[in-house]
Coordinates of C-alpha atoms and ligand atoms in Angstrom, one line a residue:
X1 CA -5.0 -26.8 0.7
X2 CA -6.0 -23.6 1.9
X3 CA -4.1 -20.4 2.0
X4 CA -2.2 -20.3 5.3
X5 CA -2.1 -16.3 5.0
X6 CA -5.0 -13.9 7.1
X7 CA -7.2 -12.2 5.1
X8 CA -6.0 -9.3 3.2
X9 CA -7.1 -5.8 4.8
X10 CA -8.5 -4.2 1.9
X11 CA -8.7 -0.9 3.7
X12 CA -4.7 -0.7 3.3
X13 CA -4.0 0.8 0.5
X14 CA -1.7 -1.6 -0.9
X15 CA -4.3 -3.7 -1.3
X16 CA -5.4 -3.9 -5.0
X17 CA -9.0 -4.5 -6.2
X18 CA -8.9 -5.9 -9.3
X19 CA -12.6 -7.0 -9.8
X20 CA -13.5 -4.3 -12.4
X21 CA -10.4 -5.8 -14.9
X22 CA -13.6 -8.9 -14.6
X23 CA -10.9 -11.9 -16.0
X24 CA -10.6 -10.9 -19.5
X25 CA -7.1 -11.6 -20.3
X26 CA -6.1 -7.8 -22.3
X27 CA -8.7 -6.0 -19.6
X28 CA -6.4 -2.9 -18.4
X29 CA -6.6 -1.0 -15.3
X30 CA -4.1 2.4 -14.6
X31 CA -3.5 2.7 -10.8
X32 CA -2.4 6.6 -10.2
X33 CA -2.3 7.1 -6.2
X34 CA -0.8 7.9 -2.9
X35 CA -0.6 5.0 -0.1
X36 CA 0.1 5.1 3.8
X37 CA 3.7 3.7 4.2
X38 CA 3.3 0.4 6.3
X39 CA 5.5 0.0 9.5
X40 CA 8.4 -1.5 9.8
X41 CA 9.8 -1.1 5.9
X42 CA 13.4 -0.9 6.1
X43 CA 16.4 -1.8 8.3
X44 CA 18.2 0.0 11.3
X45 CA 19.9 2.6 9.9
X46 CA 17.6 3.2 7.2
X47 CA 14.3 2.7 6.5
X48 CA 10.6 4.4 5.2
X49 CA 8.8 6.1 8.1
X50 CA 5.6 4.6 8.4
X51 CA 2.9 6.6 7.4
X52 CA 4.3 8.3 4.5
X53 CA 3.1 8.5 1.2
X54 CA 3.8 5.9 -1.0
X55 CA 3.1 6.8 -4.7
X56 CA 1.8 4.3 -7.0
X57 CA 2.4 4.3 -10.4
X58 CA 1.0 1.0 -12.0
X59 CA -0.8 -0.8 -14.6
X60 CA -2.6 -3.7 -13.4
X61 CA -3.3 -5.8 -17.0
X62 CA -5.6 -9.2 -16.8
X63 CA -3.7 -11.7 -18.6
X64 CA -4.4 -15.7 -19.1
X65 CA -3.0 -17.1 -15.6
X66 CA -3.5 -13.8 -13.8
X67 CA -3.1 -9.9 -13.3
X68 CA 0.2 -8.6 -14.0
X69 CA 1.1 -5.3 -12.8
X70 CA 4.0 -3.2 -13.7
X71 CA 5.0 -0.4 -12.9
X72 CA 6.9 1.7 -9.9
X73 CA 6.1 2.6 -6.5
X74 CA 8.0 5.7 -4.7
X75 CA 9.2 6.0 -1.3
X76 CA 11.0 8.7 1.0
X77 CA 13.5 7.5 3.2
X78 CA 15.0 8.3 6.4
X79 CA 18.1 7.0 7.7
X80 CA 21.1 8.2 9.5
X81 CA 25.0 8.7 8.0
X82 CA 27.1 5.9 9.4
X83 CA 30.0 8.2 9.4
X84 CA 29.1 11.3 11.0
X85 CA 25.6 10.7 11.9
X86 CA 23.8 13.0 10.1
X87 CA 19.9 12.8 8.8
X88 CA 19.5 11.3 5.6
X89 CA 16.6 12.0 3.6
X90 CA 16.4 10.5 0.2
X91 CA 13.9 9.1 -2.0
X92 CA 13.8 5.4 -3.4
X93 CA 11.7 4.4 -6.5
X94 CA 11.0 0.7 -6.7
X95 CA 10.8 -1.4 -10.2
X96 CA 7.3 -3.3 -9.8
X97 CA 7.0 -6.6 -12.1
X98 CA 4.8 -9.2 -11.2
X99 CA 2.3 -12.0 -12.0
X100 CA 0.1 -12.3 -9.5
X101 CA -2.0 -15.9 -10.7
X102 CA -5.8 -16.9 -9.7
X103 CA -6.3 -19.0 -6.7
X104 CA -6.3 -22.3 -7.4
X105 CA -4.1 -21.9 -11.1
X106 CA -2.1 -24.5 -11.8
X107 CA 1.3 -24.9 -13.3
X108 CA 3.2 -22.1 -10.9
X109 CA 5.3 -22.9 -8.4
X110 CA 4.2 -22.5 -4.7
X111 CA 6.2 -19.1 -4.3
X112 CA 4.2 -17.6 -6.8
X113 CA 2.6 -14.7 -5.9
X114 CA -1.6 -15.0 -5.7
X115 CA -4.6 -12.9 -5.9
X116 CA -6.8 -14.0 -2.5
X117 CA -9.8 -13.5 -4.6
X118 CA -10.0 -10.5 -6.4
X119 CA -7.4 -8.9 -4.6
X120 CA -4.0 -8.5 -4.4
X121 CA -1.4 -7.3 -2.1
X122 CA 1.4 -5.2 -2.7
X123 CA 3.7 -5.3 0.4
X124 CA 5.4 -8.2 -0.3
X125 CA 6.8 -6.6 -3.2
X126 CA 7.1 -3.2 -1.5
X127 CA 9.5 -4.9 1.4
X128 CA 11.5 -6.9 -1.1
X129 CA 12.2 -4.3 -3.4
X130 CA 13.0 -1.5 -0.7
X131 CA 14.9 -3.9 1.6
X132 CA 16.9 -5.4 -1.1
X133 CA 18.2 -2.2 -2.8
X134 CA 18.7 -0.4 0.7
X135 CA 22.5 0.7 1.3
X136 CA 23.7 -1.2 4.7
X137 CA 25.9 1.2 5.3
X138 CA 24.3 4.6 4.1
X139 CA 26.2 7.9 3.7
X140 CA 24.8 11.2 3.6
X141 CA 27.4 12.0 1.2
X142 CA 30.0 9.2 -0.9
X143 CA 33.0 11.0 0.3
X144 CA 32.1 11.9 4.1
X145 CA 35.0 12.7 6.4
X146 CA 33.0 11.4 9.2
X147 CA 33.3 12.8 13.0
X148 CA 36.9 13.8 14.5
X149 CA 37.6 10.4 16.9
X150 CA 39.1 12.6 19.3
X151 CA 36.3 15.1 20.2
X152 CA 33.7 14.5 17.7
X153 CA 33.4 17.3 16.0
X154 CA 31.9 16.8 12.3
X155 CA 34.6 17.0 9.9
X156 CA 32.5 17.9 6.9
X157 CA 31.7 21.0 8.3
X158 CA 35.5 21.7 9.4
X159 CA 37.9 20.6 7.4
X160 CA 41.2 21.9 8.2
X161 CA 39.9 20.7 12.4
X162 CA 43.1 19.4 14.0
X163 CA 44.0 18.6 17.3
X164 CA 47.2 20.4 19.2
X165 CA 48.6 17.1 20.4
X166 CA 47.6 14.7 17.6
X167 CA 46.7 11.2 18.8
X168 CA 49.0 8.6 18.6
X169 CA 48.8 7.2 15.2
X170 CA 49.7 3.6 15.9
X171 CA 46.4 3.3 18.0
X172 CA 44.2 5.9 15.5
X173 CA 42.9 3.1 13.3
X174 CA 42.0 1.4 16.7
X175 CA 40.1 3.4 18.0
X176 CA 38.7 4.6 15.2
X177 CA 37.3 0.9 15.2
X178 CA 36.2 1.8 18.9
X179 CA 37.1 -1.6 20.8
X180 CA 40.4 -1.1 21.7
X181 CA 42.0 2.6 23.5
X182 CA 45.3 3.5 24.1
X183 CA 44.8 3.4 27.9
X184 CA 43.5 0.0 28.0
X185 CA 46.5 -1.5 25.8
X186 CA 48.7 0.9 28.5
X187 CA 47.4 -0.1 31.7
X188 CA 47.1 -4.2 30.0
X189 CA 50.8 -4.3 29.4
X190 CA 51.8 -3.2 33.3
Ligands
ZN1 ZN1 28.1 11.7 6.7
ZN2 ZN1 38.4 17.1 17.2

């Protein structure tokens, strides 16, 4: 059966040439380098912008059934606090372990990872690992106080920031939730 996947660009530069490591199992190859982020790496709130460096740290090693490669790859991130909005810029370094086998190798389950020739492709790995370890809900800081419900004002940079007539507190946790506001429960009741 033939591989259902296009060809592999290999001017992206997650794309791995592996041709010089020549199939001898113990063959080594260090891979030292900066990549173009691809798009779309990340979720809503949080994500890699696309374009920016990816550094590549890895070992690529020819063994029996394959290439492994080890190794880490290094992303920025850029995301926004769910509490109080804020730009978050942080930096993500992601664990790379993985066989990559020769076409047409047997014994390995169909999820296996392959080379398409010599080469092999590392954003599969890149989206697991940076999609899997992302924080859903991502803070600019663990113990943010978030924006003031009442007039938005960001409590992190104020503190002692009160109101003079304090909102009810029965309906604060409400509409701190945002769906339901005192006037609507009001005007729902009469
Ligand atoms: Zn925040
Ligand atoms: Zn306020």
């Amino acid at each position: 059966m033939s591989s259902p996947h296009r060809p592999l660009d290999r001017r992206s530069g997650l794309v791995l040439d592996t041709h010089e490591l020549g199939r001898r199992a113990g063959a080594m190859k260090q891979i030292q380098t900066s990549v173009d982020a691809p798009a779309d790496l990340g979720i809503a709130v949080i994500g890699v912008p696309p374009g920016s460096p990816v550094e590549l740290d890895l070992r690529l090693e020819s063994v029996v059934e394959g290439v492994l490669v080890t190794g880490t790859a290094t992303v920025a991130l850029v995301g926004e606090c769910v509490r109080c909005l804020t730009e978050i810029s942080d930096e993500m370094e992601i664990d790379v372990q993985e066989l990559f086998v020769y076409p047409g190798s047997e014994a390995t389950e169909d999820e296996a990872s392959r080379l398409e020739g010599d080469l092999i492709d590392l954003e599969p790995l890149l989206r697991d690992g940076v999609v899997l370890d992302l924080p859903f809900q991502p803070l600019c800081r663990d113990d943010c106080q978030g924006l003031c419900i009442e007039c938005g004002a960001n409590l992190n940079d104020d503190p002692e920031h009160t109101h003079e007539q304090s909102i009810d507190p029965r309906w604060e946790r409400l509409a701190a939730l945002g769906d339901v506001r005192p006037d609507d429960a009001e005007s729902a009741q009469g």
